[in-house]
């Protein structure tokens, strides 16, 4: 039996899934937590990776491994392979002013989108490099190479890194990445498939080594240490890996409801949106992944559940006691600012409060409706760029909530499928590891947990649109 492993190094934790290469059957799993915060010492990810591998029973019998990780994070390395400063993560919004400056210097959002498929916001790596240049100029001058979280982990797994703690030393030319993660930097073009070093220098103040971009089936190399003699795949950004894990194809739109929310589709051609609403990313399978992201998703339900002093099961029960539209109560859920629309300093607002509408059930339902309406706006944005949504795949922890499933069938206009809960990012990495090992993309089955009947209620989205701030 040939075994492969997929790694999901997310914002909150590291997860390892070991699967049988032929059937995709899960053999064992492991996980370990990551530290909190929006800036993290990357060595914490490496420690968590080793702990998760140990929790999964080790990888001595695994033939191939691949890493999927949180996108956009800035890992700045000096010439000796040392991390210059703690990595700034995707959800660190301090670089919002730098995003505006970069857009202006390039000639506006349309020009930037034409060059990279994206319009910079605080999430993207280029803006974080400009922040480093502005706020910590001495650190910026030390930067010899820039990597993303999955790039850096893949490099370290192959035995490269600082001289004192690696087998092969700081060979920066051995850094690798893939199309999906490179497309989230704002200095790589999905259309041309090349890095834009002029944009990198505009952000950082000078040129630097960037990881070599591998094809989806390519091998980064062979592992060392705990990963010795193991084929290491190209890796991917987390959303692209999730699409691969779900085996999403053209016509599928994935809606992921985690701490943050994402809407993405697999398309044969690149999408360029000068407004910046849709990020024109690449996928992990050789195609493209237009994506809309929101900062506020399941955390909206967490917040209102705490306010009402209930658990998630009771919040679901309360929400289903109210009628669609929450009797006119509308929650605009920008609790932590927002990425789409690009409002990093925004706060949440509650509209339509009357004596009749301000009840526990209507507030519970308004929370679910507001969260889903923000994601539905993302689906509409993707469709405006020619993407045909034939079905919506609803994933993430909140997707299993019965009230979320019921209300989603009323908010969205397309058929909804809820796959069986799984570690789809790690599963996508495991598929990629199999692809690197065997030369063919595996076709593993994806089980379905629910298919709620369509019950579209236009009033929900109409109310939300009437209050929405863009």
CSV table of C-alpha atoms in Angstrom, one decimal:
chain,number,residue,atom,x,y,z
A,1,UNK,CA,0.0,0.0,0.0
A,2,UNK,CA,1.5,3.4,-1.1
A,3,UNK,CA,0.8,6.2,1.4
A,4,UNK,CA,0.9,10.0,0.8
A,5,UNK,CA,0.5,12.9,3.2
A,6,UNK,CA,-1.1,16.3,2.9
A,7,UNK,CA,-0.2,19.1,5.2
A,8,UNK,CA,-2.5,22.1,6.0
A,9,UNK,CA,-0.5,24.8,7.8
A,10,UNK,CA,-3.4,27.3,8.4
A,11,UNK,CA,-3.6,30.4,10.5
A,12,UNK,CA,-4.7,28.5,13.6
A,13,UNK,CA,-3.1,25.1,13.4
A,14,UNK,CA,-1.1,22.5,11.4
A,15,UNK,CA,-3.0,19.4,10.2
A,16,UNK,CA,-1.5,16.3,8.7
A,17,UNK,CA,-3.6,13.7,6.8
A,18,UNK,CA,-2.1,10.4,5.6
A,19,UNK,CA,-4.0,8.7,2.8
A,20,UNK,CA,-3.8,5.6,0.6
A,21,UNK,CA,-2.7,6.8,-2.8
A,22,UNK,CA,-4.8,4.5,-4.8
A,23,UNK,CA,-8.2,5.0,-3.2
A,24,UNK,CA,-7.7,8.2,-1.1
A,25,UNK,CA,-8.8,6.4,2.1
A,26,UNK,CA,-7.7,8.1,5.3
A,27,UNK,CA,-5.2,6.1,7.2
A,28,UNK,CA,-4.4,8.5,10.1
A,29,UNK,CA,-4.4,12.1,11.1
A,30,UNK,CA,-2.5,14.5,13.3
A,31,UNK,CA,-2.6,18.2,14.3
A,32,UNK,CA,-0.9,20.8,16.5
A,33,UNK,CA,-1.8,24.4,17.3
A,34,UNK,CA,-0.3,27.6,16.0
A,35,UNK,CA,0.2,30.7,18.1
A,36,UNK,CA,-2.3,33.5,18.0
A,37,UNK,CA,-1.7,36.8,16.4
A,38,UNK,CA,-1.3,38.4,13.0
A,39,UNK,CA,2.5,38.2,13.1
A,40,UNK,CA,4.3,35.0,13.9
A,41,UNK,CA,7.8,33.6,14.0
A,42,UNK,CA,7.8,31.0,11.1
A,43,UNK,CA,9.8,28.6,13.4
A,44,UNK,CA,6.5,28.2,15.3
A,45,UNK,CA,5.0,26.7,12.1
A,46,UNK,CA,8.0,24.3,11.8
A,47,UNK,CA,7.6,23.2,15.4
A,48,UNK,CA,3.9,22.7,14.9
A,49,UNK,CA,4.5,20.7,11.7
A,50,UNK,CA,6.9,18.3,13.6
A,51,UNK,CA,4.3,18.0,16.4
A,52,UNK,CA,1.5,17.3,13.9
A,53,UNK,CA,3.6,14.7,12.1
A,54,UNK,CA,4.3,13.0,15.4
A,55,UNK,CA,0.6,13.1,16.3
A,56,UNK,CA,-0.1,11.4,13.0
A,57,UNK,CA,2.3,8.6,13.8
A,58,UNK,CA,5.2,9.9,11.8
A,59,UNK,CA,5.8,9.7,8.0
A,60,UNK,CA,8.5,7.0,7.8
A,61,UNK,CA,6.1,4.9,5.6
A,62,UNK,CA,4.9,7.8,3.5
A,63,UNK,CA,6.2,8.1,-0.1
A,64,UNK,CA,5.2,11.6,-0.9
A,65,UNK,CA,4.1,14.8,0.9
A,66,UNK,CA,2.9,18.2,0.0
A,67,UNK,CA,2.2,21.4,1.9
A,68,UNK,CA,-0.8,23.7,1.6
A,69,UNK,CA,-0.7,26.8,3.7
A,70,UNK,CA,-2.3,30.2,4.5
A,71,UNK,CA,-1.8,32.6,1.6
A,72,UNK,CA,-0.1,36.0,1.4
A,73,UNK,CA,2.0,35.8,4.5
A,74,UNK,CA,5.4,37.6,4.2
A,75,UNK,CA,8.4,35.5,5.1
A,76,UNK,CA,11.4,37.8,4.6
A,77,UNK,CA,14.9,36.1,4.6
A,78,UNK,CA,18.4,37.5,4.7
A,79,UNK,CA,21.4,36.2,2.8
A,80,UNK,CA,22.1,33.6,5.5
A,81,UNK,CA,18.6,32.1,5.4
A,82,UNK,CA,17.5,33.7,8.7
A,83,UNK,CA,14.1,35.2,9.0
A,84,UNK,CA,14.5,39.0,9.1
A,85,UNK,CA,11.4,39.6,11.3
A,86,UNK,CA,8.3,37.8,12.3
A,87,UNK,CA,6.1,37.0,9.3
A,88,UNK,CA,3.1,39.3,8.7
A,89,UNK,CA,0.0,37.1,8.1
A,90,UNK,CA,-2.7,37.6,5.6
A,91,UNK,CA,-5.1,39.0,8.3
A,92,UNK,CA,-2.7,41.7,9.4
A,93,UNK,CA,-4.2,44.9,8.0
A,94,UNK,CA,-1.5,47.4,9.0
A,95,UNK,CA,-0.4,47.7,5.3
A,96,UNK,CA,-3.7,49.2,4.0
A,97,UNK,CA,-2.2,52.6,3.3
A,98,UNK,CA,0.7,50.9,1.5
A,99,UNK,CA,-1.8,49.1,-0.7
A,100,UNK,CA,-3.2,52.5,-1.8
A,101,UNK,CA,0.2,53.9,-2.4
A,102,UNK,CA,1.3,51.0,-4.7
A,103,UNK,CA,-1.9,51.2,-6.7
A,104,UNK,CA,-1.3,54.9,-7.3
A,105,UNK,CA,2.3,54.5,-8.2
A,106,UNK,CA,1.5,51.8,-10.8
A,107,UNK,CA,-1.1,53.9,-12.5
A,108,UNK,CA,-4.4,52.9,-10.9
A,109,UNK,CA,-6.3,49.7,-10.2
A,110,UNK,CA,-6.9,48.7,-13.8
A,111,UNK,CA,-3.2,48.8,-14.6
A,112,UNK,CA,-2.3,46.8,-11.5
A,113,UNK,CA,-4.9,44.2,-12.3
A,114,UNK,CA,-3.7,43.9,-15.9
A,115,UNK,CA,-0.2,43.1,-14.6
A,116,UNK,CA,-1.0,40.7,-11.8
A,117,UNK,CA,-4.7,39.8,-11.9
A,118,UNK,CA,-5.3,41.5,-8.6
A,119,UNK,CA,-5.6,44.9,-7.1
A,120,UNK,CA,-3.6,45.1,-3.9
A,121,UNK,CA,-5.3,45.2,-0.5
A,122,UNK,CA,-3.7,44.8,2.9
A,123,UNK,CA,-3.8,41.0,2.7
A,124,UNK,CA,-1.3,40.7,-0.2
A,125,UNK,CA,2.4,40.2,0.2
A,126,UNK,CA,3.5,43.2,-1.9
A,127,UNK,CA,1.7,45.6,0.5
A,128,UNK,CA,3.5,44.0,3.5
A,129,UNK,CA,6.8,44.5,1.8
A,130,UNK,CA,6.1,48.1,1.3
A,131,UNK,CA,5.1,48.4,4.9
A,132,UNK,CA,8.4,46.9,5.9
A,133,UNK,CA,10.2,49.4,3.7
A,134,UNK,CA,8.3,52.3,5.3
A,135,UNK,CA,8.2,51.2,8.9
A,136,UNK,CA,11.4,49.1,9.3
A,137,UNK,CA,13.8,50.3,6.6
A,138,UNK,CA,16.9,48.6,8.1
A,139,UNK,CA,15.0,45.3,8.1
A,140,UNK,CA,13.9,45.9,4.5
A,141,UNK,CA,17.5,46.4,3.4
A,142,UNK,CA,18.4,43.0,4.9
A,143,UNK,CA,15.9,41.1,2.7
A,144,UNK,CA,17.6,38.9,0.2
A,145,UNK,CA,14.6,36.6,-0.6
A,146,UNK,CA,10.8,36.7,0.0
A,147,UNK,CA,8.8,33.5,0.5
A,148,UNK,CA,5.3,32.6,1.5
A,149,UNK,CA,4.4,30.2,4.3
A,150,UNK,CA,4.1,27.1,2.2
A,151,UNK,CA,7.3,28.1,0.2
A,152,UNK,CA,9.3,28.4,3.4
A,153,UNK,CA,8.0,25.2,5.0
A,154,UNK,CA,8.7,23.2,1.8
A,155,UNK,CA,12.2,24.7,1.7
A,156,UNK,CA,12.8,23.7,5.3
A,157,UNK,CA,11.4,20.2,4.9
A,158,UNK,CA,14.0,19.7,2.1
A,159,UNK,CA,16.8,20.5,4.5
A,160,UNK,CA,17.5,24.1,3.7
A,161,UNK,CA,17.4,27.0,6.1
A,162,UNK,CA,19.7,28.9,8.5
A,163,UNK,CA,23.2,27.4,8.7
A,164,UNK,CA,22.9,26.5,12.4
A,165,UNK,CA,19.6,24.5,12.0
A,166,UNK,CA,19.6,22.9,8.6
A,167,UNK,CA,21.2,20.1,6.7
A,168,UNK,CA,22.1,22.0,3.5
A,169,UNK,CA,22.3,25.6,4.5
A,170,UNK,CA,20.7,28.8,3.1
A,171,UNK,CA,20.5,28.1,-0.6
A,172,UNK,CA,17.9,30.7,-1.5
A,173,UNK,CA,17.8,29.5,-5.1
A,174,UNK,CA,16.2,26.3,-3.8
A,175,UNK,CA,13.1,28.2,-2.7
A,176,UNK,CA,10.0,27.0,-4.7
A,177,UNK,CA,6.4,27.9,-4.9
A,178,UNK,CA,3.4,27.1,-7.1
A,179,UNK,CA,1.1,29.1,-9.3
A,180,UNK,CA,-1.8,29.4,-6.8
A,181,UNK,CA,0.3,30.9,-4.0
A,182,UNK,CA,2.4,33.1,-6.3
A,183,UNK,CA,-0.8,34.6,-7.6
A,184,UNK,CA,-1.6,36.0,-4.2
A,185,UNK,CA,1.6,38.1,-3.9
A,186,UNK,CA,0.6,41.0,-6.2
A,187,UNK,CA,3.9,40.6,-8.0
A,188,UNK,CA,3.2,37.6,-10.2
A,189,UNK,CA,1.0,37.3,-13.3
A,190,UNK,CA,-1.4,34.4,-13.8
A,191,UNK,CA,-1.6,35.4,-17.5
A,192,UNK,CA,2.1,35.3,-18.3
A,193,UNK,CA,3.1,32.9,-15.5
A,194,UNK,CA,6.1,35.1,-14.5
A,195,UNK,CA,7.2,37.2,-11.5
A,196,UNK,CA,7.1,41.0,-12.0
A,197,UNK,CA,10.4,42.0,-10.4
A,198,UNK,CA,9.7,45.6,-11.1
A,199,UNK,CA,6.6,45.5,-8.8
A,200,UNK,CA,8.6,43.6,-6.2
A,201,UNK,CA,11.3,46.4,-6.2
A,202,UNK,CA,8.6,49.0,-6.1
A,203,UNK,CA,7.3,47.4,-2.9
A,204,UNK,CA,10.5,46.4,-1.2
A,205,UNK,CA,12.9,49.1,-2.5
A,206,UNK,CA,15.1,46.6,-4.2
A,207,UNK,CA,15.0,43.3,-6.1
A,208,UNK,CA,15.3,40.0,-4.2
A,209,UNK,CA,15.3,36.2,-4.8
A,210,UNK,CA,11.8,34.8,-5.4
A,211,UNK,CA,10.8,31.2,-5.3
A,212,UNK,CA,10.8,29.2,-8.6
A,213,UNK,CA,7.2,28.5,-9.7
A,214,UNK,CA,6.5,24.8,-10.1
A,215,UNK,CA,3.8,23.2,-12.2
A,216,UNK,CA,1.0,21.4,-10.2
A,217,UNK,CA,2.5,18.0,-10.8
A,218,UNK,CA,6.2,19.0,-10.3
A,219,UNK,CA,8.4,17.8,-7.5
A,220,UNK,CA,10.1,20.4,-5.3
A,221,UNK,CA,12.6,17.8,-4.4
A,222,UNK,CA,13.3,15.1,-1.8
A,223,UNK,CA,12.8,15.6,1.9
A,224,UNK,CA,15.4,15.6,4.7
A,225,UNK,CA,15.3,15.0,8.4
A,226,UNK,CA,11.8,13.8,9.5
A,227,UNK,CA,10.9,13.9,5.8
A,228,UNK,CA,14.0,12.0,4.5
A,229,UNK,CA,13.6,10.0,1.3
A,230,UNK,CA,10.1,11.4,0.7
A,231,UNK,CA,9.1,13.1,-2.5
A,232,UNK,CA,8.0,16.7,-1.7
A,233,UNK,CA,5.3,18.1,-4.0
A,234,UNK,CA,4.9,21.7,-5.2
A,235,UNK,CA,2.5,22.7,-2.5
A,236,UNK,CA,-0.3,25.3,-2.8
A,237,UNK,CA,-2.2,28.1,-1.2
A,238,UNK,CA,-5.0,27.0,1.1
A,239,UNK,CA,-8.0,27.9,-1.1
A,240,UNK,CA,-6.5,26.3,-4.2
A,241,UNK,CA,-5.7,23.2,-2.2
A,242,UNK,CA,-9.3,23.1,-0.9
A,243,UNK,CA,-10.6,23.2,-4.5
A,244,UNK,CA,-8.3,20.4,-5.4
A,245,UNK,CA,-9.4,18.4,-2.3
A,246,UNK,CA,-13.0,18.9,-3.3
A,247,UNK,CA,-12.2,17.9,-6.9
A,248,UNK,CA,-14.0,21.1,-7.9
A,249,UNK,CA,-14.3,21.6,-11.7
A,250,UNK,CA,-15.7,24.2,-14.1
A,251,UNK,CA,-19.3,25.1,-13.0
A,252,UNK,CA,-18.5,24.6,-9.3
A,253,UNK,CA,-18.3,27.6,-6.9
A,254,UNK,CA,-17.0,26.8,-3.5
A,255,UNK,CA,-18.2,28.8,-0.5
A,256,UNK,CA,-15.9,28.2,2.5
A,257,UNK,CA,-17.2,29.4,5.9
A,258,UNK,CA,-14.4,29.4,8.4
A,259,UNK,CA,-13.1,32.2,10.6
A,260,UNK,CA,-13.0,34.1,7.3
A,261,UNK,CA,-15.1,33.4,4.3
A,262,UNK,CA,-14.1,32.7,0.7
A,263,UNK,CA,-15.9,32.3,-2.6
A,264,UNK,CA,-14.0,30.8,-5.4
A,265,UNK,CA,-14.5,29.0,-8.7
A,266,UNK,CA,-12.3,26.9,-11.0
A,267,UNK,CA,-12.2,28.5,-14.5
A,268,UNK,CA,-10.3,27.7,-17.7
A,269,UNK,CA,-9.3,31.3,-18.3
A,270,UNK,CA,-7.9,34.0,-16.0
A,271,UNK,CA,-10.2,36.7,-14.6
A,272,UNK,CA,-9.1,40.3,-14.3
A,273,UNK,CA,-11.3,42.6,-12.2
A,274,UNK,CA,-10.1,46.2,-12.1
A,275,UNK,CA,-12.3,46.9,-9.1
A,276,UNK,CA,-10.4,44.5,-7.0
A,277,UNK,CA,-13.5,42.7,-5.8
A,278,UNK,CA,-12.5,39.4,-7.5
A,279,UNK,CA,-8.9,38.4,-7.1
A,280,UNK,CA,-7.7,36.7,-10.3
A,281,UNK,CA,-5.7,33.9,-8.7
A,282,UNK,CA,-4.4,30.7,-10.3
A,283,UNK,CA,-5.5,27.3,-9.0
A,284,UNK,CA,-3.5,24.2,-8.0
A,285,UNK,CA,-4.5,22.2,-11.1
A,286,UNK,CA,-3.2,24.3,-14.0
A,287,UNK,CA,-6.3,26.5,-14.4
A,288,UNK,CA,-7.5,29.6,-12.6
A,289,UNK,CA,-9.3,30.4,-9.3
A,290,UNK,CA,-11.2,33.8,-9.2
A,291,UNK,CA,-11.8,34.4,-5.6
A,292,UNK,CA,-13.6,36.8,-3.2
A,293,UNK,CA,-12.7,36.8,0.4
A,294,UNK,CA,-14.4,38.2,3.5
A,295,UNK,CA,-12.8,38.7,6.9
A,296,UNK,CA,-16.0,38.0,8.8
A,297,UNK,CA,-17.7,34.6,8.5
A,298,UNK,CA,-18.2,32.1,11.3
A,299,UNK,CA,-16.9,34.6,13.8
A,300,UNK,CA,-20.1,36.5,13.1
A,301,UNK,CA,-22.1,33.6,14.6
A,302,UNK,CA,-19.6,33.3,17.4
A,303,UNK,CA,-20.1,37.0,18.3
A,304,UNK,CA,-23.9,36.9,18.3
A,305,UNK,CA,-24.0,33.6,20.2
A,306,UNK,CA,-21.9,35.2,22.9
A,307,UNK,CA,-24.2,38.2,23.0
A,308,UNK,CA,-27.3,36.0,23.3
A,309,UNK,CA,-25.5,33.8,25.8
A,310,UNK,CA,-26.2,30.6,23.8
A,311,UNK,CA,-24.3,27.9,22.1
A,312,UNK,CA,-24.3,27.3,18.4
A,313,UNK,CA,-27.0,24.7,18.5
A,314,UNK,CA,-29.3,27.0,20.4
A,315,UNK,CA,-28.4,29.9,18.1
A,316,UNK,CA,-29.5,27.7,15.1
A,317,UNK,CA,-32.8,26.9,16.8
A,318,UNK,CA,-33.4,30.6,17.6
A,319,UNK,CA,-32.7,31.7,14.0
A,320,UNK,CA,-35.1,29.2,12.5
A,321,UNK,CA,-37.9,30.6,14.8
A,322,UNK,CA,-37.8,33.9,12.8
A,323,UNK,CA,-39.2,34.4,9.3
A,324,UNK,CA,-36.9,34.9,6.3
A,325,UNK,CA,-35.8,38.5,6.3
A,326,UNK,CA,-35.6,38.7,10.1
A,327,UNK,CA,-38.6,41.0,10.2
A,328,UNK,CA,-36.5,43.8,8.6
A,329,UNK,CA,-33.5,43.4,10.8
A,330,UNK,CA,-30.3,43.5,8.8
A,331,UNK,CA,-26.8,42.9,10.2
A,332,UNK,CA,-23.9,44.2,8.1
A,333,UNK,CA,-21.2,42.0,9.6
A,334,UNK,CA,-18.0,44.0,9.3
A,335,UNK,CA,-16.9,43.3,12.9
A,336,UNK,CA,-13.2,43.1,12.1
A,337,UNK,CA,-13.1,45.6,9.2
A,338,UNK,CA,-13.5,44.0,5.8
A,339,UNK,CA,-11.5,42.8,2.9
A,340,UNK,CA,-14.3,42.6,0.3
A,341,UNK,CA,-15.5,45.3,0.1
A,342,UNK,CA,-12.1,46.8,1.0
A,343,UNK,CA,-13.0,48.6,4.2
A,344,UNK,CA,-10.2,47.7,6.7
A,345,UNK,CA,-11.4,50.2,9.3
A,346,UNK,CA,-15.2,49.4,9.1
A,347,UNK,CA,-17.3,48.2,11.9
A,348,UNK,CA,-20.5,46.1,12.0
A,349,UNK,CA,-23.9,47.8,11.9
A,350,UNK,CA,-27.4,46.6,12.7
A,351,UNK,CA,-30.2,48.2,10.7
A,352,UNK,CA,-34.0,48.1,10.9
A,353,UNK,CA,-34.3,47.9,14.7
A,354,UNK,CA,-37.9,48.3,15.8
A,355,UNK,CA,-39.9,47.1,18.8
A,356,UNK,CA,-41.1,44.2,16.6
A,357,UNK,CA,-37.9,43.3,14.9
A,358,UNK,CA,-35.5,43.4,17.9
A,359,UNK,CA,-36.0,40.0,19.4
A,360,UNK,CA,-33.6,37.1,20.2
A,361,UNK,CA,-34.8,35.0,17.2
A,362,UNK,CA,-34.6,37.8,14.7
A,363,UNK,CA,-31.1,38.8,15.9
A,364,UNK,CA,-30.0,35.2,15.7
A,365,UNK,CA,-31.4,34.9,12.1
A,366,UNK,CA,-30.0,38.3,11.1
A,367,UNK,CA,-26.5,37.0,12.1
A,368,UNK,CA,-26.8,34.0,9.8
A,369,UNK,CA,-28.4,36.0,7.0
A,370,UNK,CA,-25.8,38.8,7.2
A,371,UNK,CA,-22.9,36.3,7.1
A,372,UNK,CA,-24.4,34.5,4.1
A,373,UNK,CA,-25.4,37.7,2.2
A,374,UNK,CA,-21.8,38.9,2.4
A,375,UNK,CA,-20.8,35.6,0.7
A,376,UNK,CA,-23.7,35.7,-1.8
A,377,UNK,CA,-22.4,39.1,-2.9
A,378,UNK,CA,-19.2,37.4,-3.6
A,379,UNK,CA,-20.9,34.7,-5.7
A,380,UNK,CA,-22.6,37.5,-7.7
A,381,UNK,CA,-19.3,39.2,-8.2
A,382,UNK,CA,-17.7,36.1,-9.6
A,383,UNK,CA,-20.7,35.4,-11.9
A,384,UNK,CA,-20.4,39.0,-13.3
A,385,UNK,CA,-17.0,38.0,-14.7
A,386,UNK,CA,-18.5,35.2,-16.8
A,387,UNK,CA,-18.3,32.4,-14.3
A,388,UNK,CA,-21.2,30.0,-14.6
A,389,UNK,CA,-22.2,28.7,-11.2
A,390,UNK,CA,-24.0,25.4,-11.7
A,391,UNK,CA,-23.8,24.3,-8.1
A,392,UNK,CA,-22.5,25.8,-4.8
A,393,UNK,CA,-20.3,23.6,-2.6
A,394,UNK,CA,-20.7,24.8,1.0
A,395,UNK,CA,-17.8,23.8,3.2
A,396,UNK,CA,-16.2,24.9,6.5
A,397,UNK,CA,-17.2,24.3,10.1
A,398,UNK,CA,-20.3,26.5,10.0
A,399,UNK,CA,-21.6,24.7,6.8
A,400,UNK,CA,-22.6,21.8,9.0
A,401,UNK,CA,-24.9,24.0,11.1
A,402,UNK,CA,-28.5,23.1,10.1
A,403,UNK,CA,-29.7,26.7,10.3
A,404,UNK,CA,-26.8,27.8,8.0
A,405,UNK,CA,-27.8,25.1,5.5
A,406,UNK,CA,-31.5,26.0,5.6
A,407,UNK,CA,-31.0,29.8,5.3
A,408,UNK,CA,-28.3,29.3,2.6
A,409,UNK,CA,-31.0,27.6,0.5
A,410,UNK,CA,-33.1,30.8,0.9
A,411,UNK,CA,-30.2,33.3,0.3
A,412,UNK,CA,-28.5,31.7,-2.7
A,413,UNK,CA,-30.1,31.2,-6.1
A,414,UNK,CA,-28.1,28.1,-7.1
A,415,UNK,CA,-28.4,24.5,-5.9
A,416,UNK,CA,-26.3,23.8,-2.8
A,417,UNK,CA,-24.3,20.8,-2.0
A,418,UNK,CA,-22.7,20.3,1.5
A,419,UNK,CA,-19.8,17.8,1.3
A,420,UNK,CA,-19.1,15.5,4.2
A,421,UNK,CA,-16.9,17.4,6.7
A,422,UNK,CA,-13.2,16.9,6.0
A,423,UNK,CA,-9.8,18.5,6.0
A,424,UNK,CA,-10.1,19.6,2.4
A,425,UNK,CA,-7.0,21.8,2.3
A,426,UNK,CA,-4.9,18.9,3.6
A,427,UNK,CA,-6.8,16.5,1.3
A,428,UNK,CA,-5.9,18.7,-1.7
A,429,UNK,CA,-2.2,18.7,-0.6
A,430,UNK,CA,-2.4,14.9,-0.4
A,431,UNK,CA,-3.9,14.7,-3.9
A,432,UNK,CA,-1.0,16.9,-5.1
A,433,UNK,CA,1.5,14.7,-3.3
A,434,UNK,CA,0.1,11.7,-5.2
A,435,UNK,CA,0.2,13.6,-8.5
A,436,UNK,CA,3.9,14.4,-7.9
A,437,UNK,CA,4.6,10.8,-7.0
A,438,UNK,CA,2.7,9.0,-9.8
A,439,UNK,CA,2.5,11.6,-12.5
A,440,UNK,CA,-1.3,11.6,-12.7
A,441,UNK,CA,-3.9,13.6,-10.8
A,442,UNK,CA,-5.9,11.1,-8.6
A,443,UNK,CA,-9.6,10.8,-8.8
A,444,UNK,CA,-10.8,10.2,-5.2
A,445,UNK,CA,-14.5,10.3,-4.3
A,446,UNK,CA,-16.0,13.2,-2.4
A,447,UNK,CA,-18.9,12.2,-0.2
A,448,UNK,CA,-22.0,14.5,0.2
A,449,UNK,CA,-23.5,15.2,3.6
A,450,UNK,CA,-26.6,17.2,2.6
A,451,UNK,CA,-28.3,18.8,-0.4
A,452,UNK,CA,-30.9,21.2,1.0
A,453,UNK,CA,-33.8,21.8,-1.3
A,454,UNK,CA,-33.8,25.3,-3.0
A,455,UNK,CA,-36.1,27.8,-1.3
A,456,UNK,CA,-34.9,31.1,-2.6
A,457,UNK,CA,-36.3,34.1,-0.7
A,458,UNK,CA,-35.3,37.3,-2.6
A,459,UNK,CA,-36.3,39.6,0.3
A,460,UNK,CA,-33.2,38.6,2.3
A,461,UNK,CA,-30.7,39.8,-0.3
A,462,UNK,CA,-32.8,42.8,-1.3
A,463,UNK,CA,-32.8,44.1,2.3
A,464,UNK,CA,-29.0,43.5,2.6
A,465,UNK,CA,-28.2,45.2,-0.7
A,466,UNK,CA,-30.3,48.2,0.4
A,467,UNK,CA,-28.1,48.7,3.4
A,468,UNK,CA,-24.7,47.5,2.0
A,469,UNK,CA,-21.7,49.8,2.1
A,470,UNK,CA,-19.2,49.2,-0.7
